[in-house]
């Protein structure tokens, strides 16, 4: 080898070793950088002698990286759900093993027990009002907490979308830099590591796929096919008002239905309010709205005076045109029978759900509403409820599964009915087939009048003539045809006539049919139980001013303002009935992802809170499992492509020794050239 060749070999070796030392030094400097992949200098021989760096190769493991991206997505979504349930549990109290709402309802019931024992006690009366106010205040507190959580999640969505857009833009910028550097044959490992970090950030937000290009760039798509980065970086826009997510370059007006798993999907699911989400029992779906709906129905149950209710399954909004619902056409008829009399409502073209419900509500002894879960509820105020479908409207609303369908399991012991009900009960045992004329000693004809809530008196005739009540079944039909009046045979077969509308008066007219049926009468007027005395409030709970009982929810539920202002008192002689209602296990809550049946008021509240805790436990277990999987995969990837400080320091020593040897060669060659130059001179 000539001196020139030796010089060239030494110089090329020094240059290559210098680059290799710089690469190793960079690895050591980034040993704690979790986004950094170790780089390796690849040596190749030079034909004339010496070595060169053919490339600076970045360590990669695409299989582990893709697996990690999947776990990053799952762990991020799980963390969002876990955090939300934790926040809910904190303010409902269950995270500390407490149930304030349940305890308050129990305290309310116990206050009535104390009042039952001492009905003359003003202190006991006052305590009932205070306990009722505490219940209303707790529902308001929970409502405020839900609104706060809801607002926070919407804020988090805004932040997530901004983060997503920033990361997508940065990936596109890094793509361009990597392509330029590769074209100039400069190393791109640092840029690629930075890009990987951005991709991991995106994977927390959306479940993604990576497509590598030959020029060093990558394309990103969601696993549901939404393009994120390809020819350019997509930018997303979130509209809270319309609950829509749109993207530049997309013709879709809402990408939410096709959004894959990840932090954004989890956040949107939590605040969802659509019918599909409300009926979905999956963990973390419509969490806040479901709890709002459940608390709304709990509040309503304290003012509900219905006897029996049919609940639909079709989600509607008040503005929904019912004729757009599959199975409903203009002209369809829904027939409701309460107390033996058919009443029919006809669907009209373009009729809203609110208008249809209002028409049903206007029927005698029928109340109708759209409940908090968006389902139509038709209730009877006076006995068994029979719904007959002509044309399919009731079936489409989910009110019936056949035609007709009878709802006759009475929920007749509600708090509001027990408190408000004015009733008179006979003492003669009857059956529906009893012939009144032959068995009760009544003359033919006999009459009595019923007056309710200040309306004109209605005359009931017992006799054998046309249109007269000869059997008990006939009598029940005639009584239940009166708006606001409920008549039934109680557990002993005694005739009970009642109203929850106030000012009930039942008076013998021709002969004494009431006395003959065992009613206690004074001057021909039946004695009533539950009638408010002077200065007593006719209702305990109500909606705030401007609302009707059917509108009562967690946000407007309150104790009657005449009680809180002390202008009226709690009714003195209803405690026994109220306690029976509070202990009765005929409360149901079906909808918004739950089905609680045969519960007391306390049971309903306990089930609502327990369901939050149950879902919270699921979220926590899932979050722990997915985070463990993420950490394990992350560590496996870092072990494979990250910096091993021991190996790098050992490599650095080898390279430094090689550099010193090459430098020594260069020094010897330099000395030889100097000697040669001296000889020549």
mmCIF file of N, CA, C and O in Angstrom, residues 67-107:
data_model
loop_
_atom_site.group_PDB
_atom_site.id
_atom_site.type_symbol
_atom_site.label_atom_id
_atom_site.label_comp_id
_atom_site.label_asym_id
_atom_site.label_seq_id
_atom_site.Cartn_x
_atom_site.Cartn_y
_atom_site.Cartn_z
ATOM 1 N N UNK A 67 -48.761 -3.085 18.082
ATOM 2 C CA UNK A 67 -49.435 -3.599 19.274
ATOM 3 C C UNK A 67 -49.525 -2.537 20.361
ATOM 4 O O UNK A 67 -50.538 -2.406 21.048
ATOM 5 N N UNK A 68 -48.461 -1.767 20.511
ATOM 6 C CA UNK A 68 -48.462 -0.699 21.510
ATOM 7 C C UNK A 68 -49.501 0.356 21.169
ATOM 8 O O UNK A 68 -50.218 0.840 22.058
ATOM 9 N N UNK A 69 -49.605 0.732 19.900
ATOM 10 C CA UNK A 69 -50.593 1.733 19.501
ATOM 11 C C UNK A 69 -52.003 1.289 19.880
ATOM 12 O O UNK A 69 -52.811 2.089 20.357
ATOM 13 N N UNK A 70 -52.292 0.003 19.667
ATOM 14 C CA UNK A 70 -53.614 -0.518 20.045
ATOM 15 C C UNK A 70 -53.853 -0.374 21.543
ATOM 16 O O UNK A 70 -54.931 0.051 21.979
ATOM 17 N N UNK A 71 -52.863 -0.734 22.336
ATOM 18 C CA UNK A 71 -53.032 -0.654 23.788
ATOM 19 C C UNK A 71 -53.058 0.787 24.278
ATOM 20 O O UNK A 71 -53.749 1.100 25.253
ATOM 21 N N UNK A 72 -52.323 1.671 23.621
ATOM 22 C CA UNK A 72 -52.364 3.093 23.969
ATOM 23 C C UNK A 72 -53.777 3.627 23.789
ATOM 24 O O UNK A 72 -54.300 4.358 24.639
ATOM 25 N N UNK A 73 -54.408 3.251 22.678
ATOM 26 C CA UNK A 73 -55.784 3.693 22.410
ATOM 27 C C UNK A 73 -56.734 3.195 23.487
ATOM 28 O O UNK A 73 -57.522 3.963 24.046
ATOM 29 N N UNK A 74 -56.671 1.895 23.773
ATOM 30 C CA UNK A 74 -57.572 1.321 24.772
ATOM 31 C C UNK A 74 -57.347 1.890 26.152
ATOM 32 O O UNK A 74 -58.299 2.189 26.883
ATOM 33 N N UNK A 75 -56.080 2.065 26.519
ATOM 34 C CA UNK A 75 -55.774 2.591 27.850
ATOM 35 C C UNK A 75 -56.237 4.032 27.991
ATOM 36 O O UNK A 75 -56.740 4.443 29.048
ATOM 37 N N UNK A 76 -56.084 4.819 26.930
ATOM 38 C CA UNK A 76 -56.508 6.223 26.972
ATOM 39 C C UNK A 76 -58.024 6.331 27.131
ATOM 40 O O UNK A 76 -58.523 7.115 27.949
ATOM 41 N N UNK A 77 -58.765 5.533 26.354
ATOM 42 C CA UNK A 77 -60.226 5.549 26.463
ATOM 43 C C UNK A 77 -60.675 5.074 27.837
ATOM 44 O O UNK A 77 -61.577 5.659 28.450
ATOM 45 N N UNK A 78 -60.041 4.026 28.336
ATOM 46 C CA UNK A 78 -60.410 3.491 29.647
ATOM 47 C C UNK A 78 -60.134 4.499 30.751
ATOM 48 O O UNK A 78 -60.901 4.612 31.712
ATOM 49 N N UNK A 79 -59.033 5.228 30.624
ATOM 50 C CA UNK A 79 -58.694 6.230 31.630
ATOM 51 C C UNK A 79 -59.738 7.340 31.686
ATOM 52 O O UNK A 79 -60.073 7.839 32.765
ATOM 53 N N UNK A 80 -60.265 7.728 30.524
ATOM 54 C CA UNK A 80 -61.314 8.759 30.478
ATOM 55 C C UNK A 80 -62.555 8.271 31.211
ATOM 56 O O UNK A 80 -63.140 8.989 32.032
ATOM 57 N N UNK A 81 -62.967 7.042 30.925
ATOM 58 C CA UNK A 81 -64.163 6.509 31.576
ATOM 59 C C UNK A 81 -63.943 6.377 33.082
ATOM 60 O O UNK A 81 -64.825 6.733 33.882
ATOM 61 N N UNK A 82 -62.792 5.866 33.462
ATOM 62 C CA UNK A 82 -62.500 5.690 34.883
ATOM 63 C C UNK A 82 -62.503 7.029 35.613
ATOM 64 O O UNK A 82 -63.062 7.154 36.707
ATOM 65 N N UNK A 83 -61.901 8.031 35.008
ATOM 66 C CA UNK A 83 -61.843 9.360 35.621
ATOM 67 C C UNK A 83 -63.240 9.953 35.792
ATOM 68 O O UNK A 83 -63.549 10.557 36.829
ATOM 69 N N UNK A 84 -64.091 9.757 34.792
ATOM 70 C CA UNK A 84 -65.449 10.311 34.864
ATOM 71 C C UNK A 84 -66.258 9.631 35.959
ATOM 72 O O UNK A 84 -66.922 10.297 36.764
ATOM 73 N N UNK A 85 -66.212 8.308 35.999
ATOM 74 C CA UNK A 85 -66.957 7.597 37.049
ATOM 75 C C UNK A 85 -66.424 7.961 38.434
ATOM 76 O O UNK A 85 -67.210 8.082 39.391
ATOM 77 N N UNK A 86 -65.110 8.134 38.542
ATOM 78 C CA UNK A 86 -64.532 8.534 39.821
ATOM 79 C C UNK A 86 -65.085 9.884 40.260
ATOM 80 O O UNK A 86 -65.449 10.067 41.425
ATOM 81 N N UNK A 87 -65.194 10.810 39.315
ATOM 82 C CA UNK A 87 -65.734 12.128 39.639
ATOM 83 C C UNK A 87 -67.208 12.024 40.051
ATOM 84 O O UNK A 87 -67.642 12.670 41.013
ATOM 85 N N UNK A 88 -67.970 11.196 39.335
ATOM 86 C CA UNK A 88 -69.381 11.009 39.687
ATOM 87 C C UNK A 88 -69.521 10.398 41.075
ATOM 88 O O UNK A 88 -70.346 10.841 41.885
ATOM 89 N N UNK A 89 -68.718 9.384 41.349
ATOM 90 C CA UNK A 89 -68.793 8.723 42.655
ATOM 91 C C UNK A 89 -68.389 9.665 43.786
ATOM 92 O O UNK A 89 -68.916 9.573 44.898
ATOM 93 N N UNK A 90 -67.479 10.568 43.489
ATOM 94 C CA UNK A 90 -67.049 11.508 44.524
ATOM 95 C C UNK A 90 -68.190 12.405 44.969
ATOM 96 O O UNK A 90 -68.386 12.623 46.160
ATOM 97 N N UNK A 91 -68.976 12.928 44.010
ATOM 98 C CA UNK A 91 -70.023 13.838 44.458
ATOM 99 C C UNK A 91 -71.340 13.148 44.807
ATOM 100 O O UNK A 91 -72.169 13.733 45.510
ATOM 101 N N UNK A 92 -71.556 11.908 44.376
ATOM 102 C CA UNK A 92 -72.757 11.216 44.860
ATOM 103 C C UNK A 92 -72.488 10.541 46.203
ATOM 104 O O UNK A 92 -73.430 10.145 46.895
ATOM 105 N N UNK A 93 -71.195 10.405 46.556
ATOM 106 C CA UNK A 93 -70.843 9.937 47.890
ATOM 107 C C UNK A 93 -70.411 8.504 47.999
ATOM 108 O O UNK A 93 -69.842 8.099 49.019
ATOM 109 N N UNK A 94 -70.634 7.703 46.964
ATOM 110 C CA UNK A 94 -70.382 6.270 47.100
ATOM 111 C C UNK A 94 -68.907 5.939 47.187
ATOM 112 O O UNK A 94 -68.541 4.874 47.697
ATOM 113 N N UNK A 95 -68.028 6.816 46.709
ATOM 114 C CA UNK A 95 -66.605 6.512 46.764
ATOM 115 C C UNK A 95 -66.112 6.457 48.199
ATOM 116 O O UNK A 95 -65.116 5.813 48.520
ATOM 117 N N UNK A 96 -66.840 7.136 49.104
ATOM 118 C CA UNK A 96 -66.487 7.106 50.526
ATOM 119 C C UNK A 96 -67.374 6.136 51.294
ATOM 120 O O UNK A 96 -67.414 6.153 52.524
ATOM 121 N N UNK A 97 -68.082 5.292 50.553
ATOM 122 C CA UNK A 97 -68.956 4.317 51.201
ATOM 123 C C UNK A 97 -70.219 4.941 51.765
ATOM 124 O O UNK A 97 -70.864 4.359 52.643
ATOM 125 N N UNK A 98 -70.597 6.124 51.261
ATOM 126 C CA UNK A 98 -71.776 6.816 51.760
ATOM 127 C C UNK A 98 -72.814 6.937 50.647
ATOM 128 O O UNK A 98 -72.489 6.872 49.464
ATOM 129 N N UNK A 99 -74.056 7.125 51.061
ATOM 130 C CA UNK A 99 -75.139 7.301 50.093
ATOM 131 C C UNK A 99 -76.064 8.407 50.599
ATOM 132 O O UNK A 99 -77.155 8.129 51.108
ATOM 133 N N UNK A 100 -75.646 9.667 50.478
ATOM 134 C CA UNK A 100 -76.455 10.765 51.025
ATOM 135 C C UNK A 100 -77.902 10.761 50.549
ATOM 136 O O UNK A 100 -78.810 10.981 51.353
ATOM 137 N N UNK A 101 -78.120 10.501 49.254
ATOM 138 C CA UNK A 101 -79.481 10.524 48.734
ATOM 139 C C UNK A 101 -80.346 9.470 49.406
ATOM 140 O O UNK A 101 -81.487 9.741 49.814
ATOM 141 N N UNK A 102 -79.814 8.278 49.538
ATOM 142 C CA UNK A 102 -80.557 7.194 50.189
ATOM 143 C C UNK A 102 -80.828 7.543 51.644
ATOM 144 O O UNK A 102 -81.942 7.352 52.157
ATOM 145 N N UNK A 103 -79.813 8.055 52.316
ATOM 146 C CA UNK A 103 -79.963 8.394 53.735
ATOM 147 C C UNK A 103 -81.016 9.476 53.934
ATOM 148 O O UNK A 103 -81.786 9.433 54.901
ATOM 149 N N UNK A 104 -81.064 10.440 53.029
ATOM 150 C CA UNK A 104 -82.030 11.539 53.147
ATOM 151 C C UNK A 104 -83.460 11.027 52.961
ATOM 152 O O UNK A 104 -84.377 11.446 53.673
ATOM 153 N N UNK A 105 -83.648 10.106 52.010
ATOM 154 C CA UNK A 105 -84.984 9.531 51.826
ATOM 155 C C UNK A 105 -85.388 8.731 53.052
ATOM 156 O O UNK A 105 -86.544 8.782 53.499
ATOM 157 N N UNK A 106 -84.448 7.994 53.624
ATOM 158 C CA UNK A 106 -84.735 7.259 54.864
ATOM 159 C C UNK A 106 -85.092 8.221 55.999
ATOM 160 O O UNK A 106 -86.014 7.972 56.783
ATOM 161 N N UNK A 107 -84.355 9.320 56.092
ATOM 162 C CA UNK A 107 -84.650 10.316 57.129
ATOM 163 C C UNK A 107 -86.049 10.908 56.927
ATOM 164 O O UNK A 107 -86.767 11.170 57.903
#
